[in-house]
Coordinates of C-alpha atoms in Angstrom, one line a residue:
Chain Q
M219 CA -0.6 58.6 17.1
L220 CA 1.1 55.8 19.1
V221 CA 1.5 53.5 16.2
E222 CA 3.3 56.2 14.2
R223 CA 5.7 56.7 17.1
L224 CA 6.3 52.9 17.2
R225 CA 7.4 53.2 13.7
A226 CA 10.0 55.6 14.9
S227 CA 11.1 53.1 17.5
D228 CA 9.9 55.2 20.4
E229 CA 10.1 53.0 23.5
G230 CA 7.8 55.4 25.3
A231 CA 5.1 54.8 22.8
M232 CA 5.4 51.1 23.4
A233 CA 5.2 51.6 27.1
Q234 CA 2.0 53.5 26.6
L235 CA 0.5 50.9 24.3
Y236 CA 1.4 48.2 26.8
D237 CA -0.3 50.0 29.7
R238 CA -3.4 50.5 27.5
Y239 CA -3.8 47.1 26.0
S240 CA -1.8 44.5 28.0
G241 CA -4.8 43.8 30.3
I242 CA -7.0 42.8 27.3
V243 CA -4.2 40.8 25.6
Y244 CA -3.3 39.0 28.9
S245 CA -6.8 38.2 29.8
V246 CA -7.6 36.6 26.4
A247 CA -4.4 34.6 26.5
L248 CA -5.1 33.5 30.1
R249 CA -8.6 32.5 29.3
V250 CA -7.5 30.3 26.4
L251 CA -4.4 28.8 28.1
N252 CA -5.5 28.8 31.7
D253 CA -1.8 29.1 32.6
T254 CA -0.3 32.5 33.8
G255 CA 3.3 31.6 32.6
A256 CA 2.1 30.7 29.1
A257 CA -0.2 33.7 28.9
E258 CA 2.7 36.0 29.9
D259 CA 4.7 34.5 27.0
V260 CA 1.9 35.2 24.5
L261 CA 1.7 38.8 25.9
Q262 CA 5.4 39.3 25.4
E263 CA 5.3 37.8 21.9
V264 CA 2.4 39.9 20.7
F265 CA 3.9 43.2 21.7
L266 CA 7.4 42.3 20.6
Q267 CA 6.0 41.4 17.2
L268 CA 4.2 44.8 17.0
W269 CA 7.5 46.5 18.0
R270 CA 9.6 44.7 15.4
N271 CA 7.0 45.4 12.7
P272 CA 4.5 48.1 13.5
G273 CA 3.4 48.1 9.8
V274 CA 1.5 44.9 10.3
F275 CA -1.3 46.8 11.9
D276 CA -3.5 48.8 9.5
S277 CA -5.0 51.6 11.5
S278 CA -7.5 52.3 8.8
R279 CA -9.0 49.0 9.5
G280 CA -10.1 49.4 13.0
S281 CA -9.0 49.5 16.6
L282 CA -5.6 48.4 17.6
G283 CA -6.9 47.0 20.9
A284 CA -9.4 44.8 19.2
W285 CA -6.7 43.7 16.7
L286 CA -4.3 42.9 19.5
S287 CA -6.9 40.9 21.3
V288 CA -7.6 38.8 18.2
I289 CA -3.9 38.3 17.6
A290 CA -3.4 37.3 21.3
R291 CA -6.3 34.8 21.0
N292 CA -4.9 33.3 17.8
R293 CA -1.4 32.9 19.3
A294 CA -2.8 31.4 22.5
I295 CA -4.7 28.8 20.4
D296 CA -1.4 28.0 18.6
A297 CA 0.3 27.5 22.0
L298 CA -2.7 25.5 23.2
R299 CA -2.5 23.2 20.3
K300 CA 1.2 23.0 20.5
R301 CA 1.7 23.9 16.9
K302 CA 3.9 26.3 15.2
P303 CA 2.3 29.8 14.9
V304 CA -0.1 29.7 12.0
T305 CA -1.4 33.2 12.6
D306 CA -0.2 35.7 9.9
F307 CA -0.3 39.1 11.5
E308 CA -0.8 40.9 8.2
N309 CA -3.8 38.7 7.3
V310 CA -5.8 39.6 10.4
I311 CA -8.0 42.5 9.2
L312 CA -11.0 43.3 11.3
S313 CA -13.5 46.1 11.6
V314 CA -15.0 47.0 14.9
E315 CA -16.9 50.0 16.0
C316 CA -15.7 50.7 19.5
N317 CA -13.4 53.1 21.2
L318 CA -10.6 51.4 23.0
E319 CA -8.1 54.1 23.1
S320 CA -9.1 56.0 26.2
E321 CA -9.5 54.3 29.6
A322 CA -13.1 55.4 29.7
G323 CA -13.8 54.2 26.2
R324 CA -12.3 50.9 26.9
K325 CA -14.4 50.4 30.0
V326 CA -17.6 51.3 28.1
S327 CA -16.7 49.0 25.2
I328 CA -15.9 46.0 27.4
E329 CA -19.0 46.4 29.5
K330 CA -21.1 46.7 26.2
A331 CA -19.4 43.5 24.9
R332 CA -20.1 41.6 28.1
A333 CA -23.7 42.7 28.2
A334 CA -24.1 41.8 24.5
L335 CA -22.8 38.3 25.1
T336 CA -25.3 37.7 27.8
K337 CA -28.1 38.3 25.2
V338 CA -26.8 35.5 23.0
P339 CA -28.7 32.2 23.5
A340 CA -26.8 29.8 25.6
D341 CA -26.4 27.1 23.0
Q342 CA -25.1 29.5 20.4
R343 CA -22.9 31.1 22.9
K344 CA -21.5 27.7 23.9
A345 CA -20.7 26.8 20.3
L346 CA -19.1 30.3 19.8
E347 CA -16.9 30.0 22.9
L348 CA -15.7 26.5 22.1
A349 CA -14.5 27.8 18.7
F350 CA -13.0 31.0 20.0
F351 CA -11.5 30.1 23.3
Q352 CA -10.6 26.4 22.7
G353 CA -9.8 26.7 19.0
L354 CA -12.0 23.8 18.1
T355 CA -13.2 23.3 14.5
H356 CA -16.9 23.0 13.8
T357 CA -16.5 19.2 13.3
E358 CA -14.7 18.9 16.6
I359 CA -17.4 21.0 18.3
A360 CA -20.1 18.8 16.8
A361 CA -18.3 15.7 18.1
K362 CA -17.9 17.2 21.5
T363 CA -21.5 18.4 21.8
G364 CA -23.2 15.6 19.9
E365 CA -25.0 18.1 17.7
P366 CA -25.2 17.8 13.9
L367 CA -22.5 19.7 11.9
G368 CA -25.1 21.9 10.2
T369 CA -26.5 23.0 13.6
I370 CA -23.1 24.0 14.9
K371 CA -22.5 26.1 11.7
T372 CA -25.8 27.8 12.1
R373 CA -25.3 28.5 15.8
I374 CA -21.9 30.0 15.4
R375 CA -23.1 32.2 12.6
A376 CA -26.2 33.2 14.7
A377 CA -24.1 33.9 17.8
L378 CA -21.9 36.4 15.9
T379 CA -24.9 38.0 14.4
A380 CA -26.6 38.3 17.8
L381 CA -23.5 39.8 19.3
R382 CA -23.2 42.4 16.6
K383 CA -26.8 43.4 16.9
A384 CA -26.6 43.7 20.7
M385 CA -23.6 46.0 20.4
I386 CA -25.5 48.3 17.8
E387 CA -28.6 48.4 20.0
K388 CA -27.0 49.6 23.0
Chain G
M162 CA -25.3 40.7 8.4
N163 CA -26.6 38.9 5.4
D164 CA -27.4 42.4 3.9
K165 CA -23.7 42.9 3.4
L166 CA -23.3 39.8 1.2
K167 CA -24.0 39.8 -2.5
P168 CA -27.1 38.0 -3.6
G169 CA -26.1 34.4 -4.2
H170 CA -23.2 34.7 -1.6
E171 CA -25.4 33.5 1.3
Q172 CA -24.0 30.1 0.8
Y173 CA -20.7 31.5 2.1
A174 CA -22.1 33.2 5.2
E175 CA -21.8 30.3 7.6
D176 CA -18.4 29.3 6.3
L177 CA -17.3 32.9 6.7
A178 CA -18.3 33.0 10.4
L179 CA -16.3 29.8 11.0
Y180 CA -13.4 31.1 9.0
A181 CA -13.3 34.3 11.0
L182 CA -12.9 32.1 14.2
G183 CA -10.4 29.7 12.6
A184 CA -13.0 26.9 13.1
L185 CA -13.5 25.9 9.4
E186 CA -12.0 22.6 8.4
A187 CA -9.0 22.8 6.1
D188 CA -10.6 21.4 3.0
S189 CA -13.4 24.0 3.1
C190 CA -10.9 26.8 3.8
A191 CA -9.2 26.3 0.5
Q192 CA -12.4 26.6 -1.4
L193 CA -13.5 29.7 0.6
E194 CA -10.1 31.4 0.2
L195 CA -10.3 31.0 -3.5
H196 CA -13.7 32.8 -3.5
L197 CA -12.4 35.6 -1.2
K198 CA -9.7 36.4 -3.7
D199 CA -12.3 37.6 -6.1
C200 CA -15.1 38.8 -3.8
P201 CA -14.5 42.2 -2.0
A202 CA -18.0 41.9 -0.4
C203 CA -17.1 38.6 1.3
R204 CA -13.8 40.0 2.4
S205 CA -15.5 43.0 4.0
E206 CA -18.0 40.6 5.7
L207 CA -15.0 38.6 7.0
A208 CA -13.5 41.7 8.5
A209 CA -16.8 42.5 10.2
L210 CA -17.1 38.9 11.6
R211 CA -13.6 39.2 12.9
G212 CA -14.6 42.4 14.7
D213 CA -17.5 40.5 16.2
A214 CA -15.1 37.9 17.4
A215 CA -12.9 40.7 18.9
L216 CA -15.9 41.7 21.0
L217 CA -15.9 38.2 22.4
A218 CA -12.2 38.8 23.3
L219 CA -13.0 42.1 24.9
S220 CA -15.8 40.5 27.0
V221 CA -13.1 38.5 28.9
S222 CA -12.3 39.7 32.4
G223 CA -9.2 38.6 34.2
P224 CA -6.3 39.7 36.4
A225 CA -3.8 42.3 35.2
P226 CA -0.5 40.9 33.9
P227 CA 2.3 40.8 36.5
Q228 CA 4.4 43.9 36.8
R229 CA 7.5 42.0 35.8
S230 CA 6.0 41.5 32.3
R231 CA 6.2 45.2 31.5
Q232 CA 9.8 45.4 32.6
R233 CA 10.5 42.2 30.6
L234 CA 9.0 43.6 27.5
L235 CA 10.8 47.0 27.8
S236 CA 14.2 45.3 28.4
A237 CA 13.6 43.1 25.4
I238 CA 12.8 46.1 23.2
G239 CA 16.0 47.8 24.5
D240 CA 18.0 44.7 23.4
I241 CA 16.3 44.7 20.0
K242 CA 17.3 48.4 19.5
K243 CA 20.9 47.6 20.4
E244 CA 20.8 44.8 17.9
Q245 CA 19.6 47.0 15.1
P246 CA 22.1 47.3 12.3
V247 CA 24.5 50.3 12.3
A248 CA 26.3 51.3 9.2
V249 CA 29.8 50.2 9.9
R250 CA 32.7 50.0 7.5
A251 CA 33.7 46.5 7.0
I252 CA 37.4 46.2 8.1
P253 CA 39.2 43.3 6.7
V254 CA 40.5 41.3 9.7
R255 CA 43.6 39.2 9.3
R256 CA 42.7 35.9 10.9
P257 CA 45.4 34.4 13.2
W258 CA 46.9 31.1 12.0
W259 CA 45.3 29.1 14.8
S260 CA 41.8 30.1 13.7
F261 CA 42.3 27.7 10.8
A262 CA 43.0 24.8 13.2
P263 CA 39.4 23.4 13.2
V264 CA 39.5 23.4 9.3
F265 CA 42.9 21.8 9.3
A266 CA 41.8 19.2 11.9
S267 CA 38.7 18.5 9.9
L268 CA 40.9 17.9 6.8
V269 CA 43.2 15.6 8.7
L270 CA 40.3 13.7 10.1
A271 CA 38.9 13.3 6.6
V272 CA 42.1 12.0 5.2
I273 CA 42.5 9.6 8.1
A274 CA 38.9 8.4 7.6
I275 CA 39.6 7.7 3.9
L276 CA 42.9 5.8 4.8
L277 CA 41.0 3.8 7.3
V278 CA 38.3 2.9 4.9
R279 CA 40.9 1.8 2.3
E280 CA 42.8 -0.3 4.9
N281 CA 39.6 -1.9 6.0
T282 CA 38.9 -2.8 2.4
N283 CA 42.4 -4.3 1.9
L284 CA 42.0 -6.3 5.2
K285 CA 38.6 -7.6 4.1
Q286 CA 40.1 -8.8 0.8
A287 CA 43.1 -10.5 2.5
N288 CA 40.7 -12.2 4.9
E289 CA 38.6 -13.4 2.0
Q290 CA 41.7 -14.8 0.3
L291 CA 42.9 -16.5 3.5
T292 CA 39.5 -18.1 4.1
A293 CA 39.5 -19.4 0.5
Q294 CA 43.0 -20.9 0.9
M295 CA 42.0 -22.5 4.2
I296 CA 39.0 -24.1 2.6
K297 CA 41.1 -25.4 -0.3
A298 CA 43.8 -26.8 2.2
D299 CA 41.1 -28.5 4.2
K300 CA 39.7 -30.1 1.0
D301 CA 43.3 -31.3 -0.1
S302 CA 44.0 -32.7 3.3
Q303 CA 40.7 -34.6 3.3
K304 CA 41.6 -36.1 -0.1
A305 CA 45.0 -37.2 1.0
R306 CA 43.6 -38.9 4.1
E307 CA 41.1 -40.7 1.9
I308 CA 43.9 -42.0 -0.5
M309 CA 46.1 -43.2 2.4
A310 CA 43.1 -45.0 3.9
L311 CA 42.5 -46.9 0.6
I312 CA 46.1 -47.8 0.0
T313 CA 46.5 -49.2 3.5
A314 CA 43.2 -51.0 3.6
Q315 CA 43.6 -54.8 4.3
D316 CA 40.7 -55.7 2.0
A317 CA 41.8 -53.7 -1.0
V318 CA 42.8 -55.6 -4.2
H319 CA 45.9 -54.3 -6.1
V320 CA 45.9 -54.8 -9.9
S321 CA 48.7 -53.7 -12.2
L322 CA 47.6 -53.0 -15.8
V323 CA 49.8 -53.3 -18.9
S324 CA 49.4 -52.3 -22.5
T325 CA 46.8 -54.3 -24.4
G326 CA 48.8 -53.7 -27.7
T327 CA 51.9 -55.7 -29.0
P328 CA 54.0 -57.1 -26.0
P329 CA 57.5 -55.8 -25.9
P330 CA 60.4 -58.2 -27.0
H331 CA 62.1 -60.1 -24.2
V332 CA 65.6 -61.5 -24.6
K333 CA 67.5 -63.4 -22.0
T334 CA 71.3 -64.3 -22.3
I335 CA 73.3 -66.6 -20.1
Y336 CA 77.0 -66.2 -20.4
Q337 CA 79.9 -68.2 -18.8
P338 CA 83.1 -66.1 -18.9
R339 CA 85.3 -69.1 -17.9
T340 CA 84.4 -71.1 -21.1
G341 CA 83.2 -68.3 -23.3
R342 CA 79.9 -70.3 -23.8
L343 CA 76.6 -68.5 -24.0
C344 CA 73.0 -69.1 -24.6
L345 CA 70.2 -66.8 -25.8
M346 CA 66.4 -67.2 -25.4
A347 CA 64.1 -64.7 -26.9
S348 CA 60.3 -64.1 -27.1
N349 CA 58.0 -61.5 -28.7
L350 CA 60.6 -60.7 -31.3
A351 CA 59.5 -58.4 -34.2
P352 CA 59.6 -60.2 -37.5
L353 CA 62.6 -59.4 -39.7
P354 CA 62.6 -58.0 -43.2
A355 CA 63.7 -60.3 -45.9
G356 CA 67.5 -60.8 -46.1
K357 CA 68.0 -59.6 -42.5
T358 CA 69.0 -61.4 -39.2
Y359 CA 69.4 -60.4 -35.6
E360 CA 73.0 -60.5 -34.4
L361 CA 74.0 -60.6 -30.7
W362 CA 77.0 -58.5 -29.6
L363 CA 79.1 -58.9 -26.5
I364 CA 80.4 -55.5 -25.4
P365 CA 83.4 -55.9 -23.2
K366 CA 84.5 -53.5 -20.5
S367 CA 87.3 -52.5 -22.8
G368 CA 87.6 -52.9 -26.6
A369 CA 85.2 -53.0 -29.5
P370 CA 81.9 -55.1 -29.5
M371 CA 82.4 -58.7 -30.4
P372 CA 79.9 -60.7 -32.7
A373 CA 78.4 -63.4 -30.4
G374 CA 76.0 -65.2 -32.8
L375 CA 73.0 -64.9 -35.3
F376 CA 69.4 -65.8 -34.7
K377 CA 65.9 -65.3 -36.2
P378 CA 62.5 -65.5 -34.6
D379 CA 59.9 -68.1 -35.6
A380 CA 56.3 -67.3 -36.5
H381 CA 55.6 -66.7 -32.8
G382 CA 58.5 -64.3 -32.3
M383 CA 60.4 -67.0 -30.3
A384 CA 64.1 -67.7 -30.8
M385 CA 66.8 -69.6 -29.2
M386 CA 70.5 -69.7 -29.9
M387 CA 73.5 -71.5 -28.4
P388 CA 76.6 -71.5 -30.7
E389 CA 78.5 -74.8 -30.7
N390 CA 81.8 -73.1 -30.9
P391 CA 81.9 -70.0 -28.9
E392 CA 83.0 -67.0 -30.9
V393 CA 83.9 -65.0 -27.8
P394 CA 87.2 -65.6 -26.2
A395 CA 87.2 -67.0 -22.7
W396 CA 87.7 -64.8 -19.7
T397 CA 86.3 -61.7 -21.7
D398 CA 85.2 -59.1 -19.2
L399 CA 81.5 -58.6 -20.0
K400 CA 79.9 -55.1 -19.8
A401 CA 76.8 -55.6 -21.7
F402 CA 75.0 -57.6 -24.4
A403 CA 73.3 -55.9 -27.4
V404 CA 71.2 -56.9 -30.4
T405 CA 71.2 -55.3 -33.8
V406 CA 69.5 -56.1 -37.2
E407 CA 72.1 -57.1 -39.7
P408 CA 72.2 -58.4 -43.3
E409 CA 72.0 -62.1 -43.8
G410 CA 75.2 -63.8 -42.6
G411 CA 76.1 -61.1 -40.1
T412 CA 78.8 -58.5 -39.8
T413 CA 81.9 -57.9 -37.8
T414 CA 80.9 -54.4 -36.6
P415 CA 77.3 -53.6 -35.4
T416 CA 75.0 -51.5 -37.5
M417 CA 73.1 -49.0 -35.7
P418 CA 70.6 -48.7 -34.1
I419 CA 70.8 -51.2 -31.2
V420 CA 67.3 -52.7 -30.9
L421 CA 67.8 -54.5 -27.6
M422 CA 70.4 -54.0 -24.8
G423 CA 71.1 -55.5 -21.4
S424 CA 73.8 -54.8 -18.8
G425 CA 76.0 -57.6 -17.5
Q426 CA 76.2 -56.2 -14.0

């Protein structure tokens, strides 16, 4: 497994991981930051962190690709808010049922995710994207959209539920 | 989704979703984290929600990263590998003498700084003393100017004061060497004890004092004497006159002390 080879400081393994997941990581960072240079920095930082400490990723918990995409999003939000990194790599544990290891599997999973997102009602999707891609808190989203706090909470929760259901149905 | 939560844990459902996105306010986070420590079911749901959020990340489409990023990363990894610690025996290195120069320079600067601080303190004290002296001199000068102005003022009245007690005795003698005659006038003389008299003595420039007459003051301390037959030889060179208190009838040599004395010059 590539992560095992990383633990042995195998540069070839890192090159393979980069080729496999750099597109996802860079796209997320660019979507958050809207700046190619800053997104490139996040890309470098995420992979270097994995190289320095491959043990931070727990393979029993899920896909490395999904994990890297969440880490990239979190670091990009830190950069966007011009704050010190608050993301703790070890604490990001996620479970996702998708195959991202093979090129074909990644394509399928990405297409499924995009399709699932289109099924999420627009108001829920908007609240979810403001939280995920702009790093806004639910209070900030409520202020930005003019909706009550409780509504925003409910919409975000419902959006994630809808996304999950859409993934299972497909 | 809710089916994964324990009954009664639905209250955490919305907060868990926000927490998974990092969108929960800080004060609510602390409370939720406290609950997560003791609730495996909610921890599991949080992981699932993060997986859902990852789907959102996967849905993003965008350009591939620039090719230079790959080279940059691999170069950085190569540098990190080189930096990795290698077991090397520590060899004690003798440091050249000049490597201590910065330390020595720091010490010298520290000493100079201390001396400068001390010098500065001394100068401050000296300055304060000089300032105090100047203020005092200025005050003294001002007082001297005021005294001089008063003394020289045209309209100032000058009054000499004397003792308000018993006035001092005053005796005046008039002597004529050519004839040997003399006269004495006295005032404010102290009363004499019983059996005593004043005696006048002529003290020549050479030789022993010569008796020149006896006299007693009246009730007001006044006395006057002018012997009919001068006892002092003519042409006696006068040095001074003196008065003593002597037994009634007088003596030929004065008894000390001399109570009054006046020079003939």
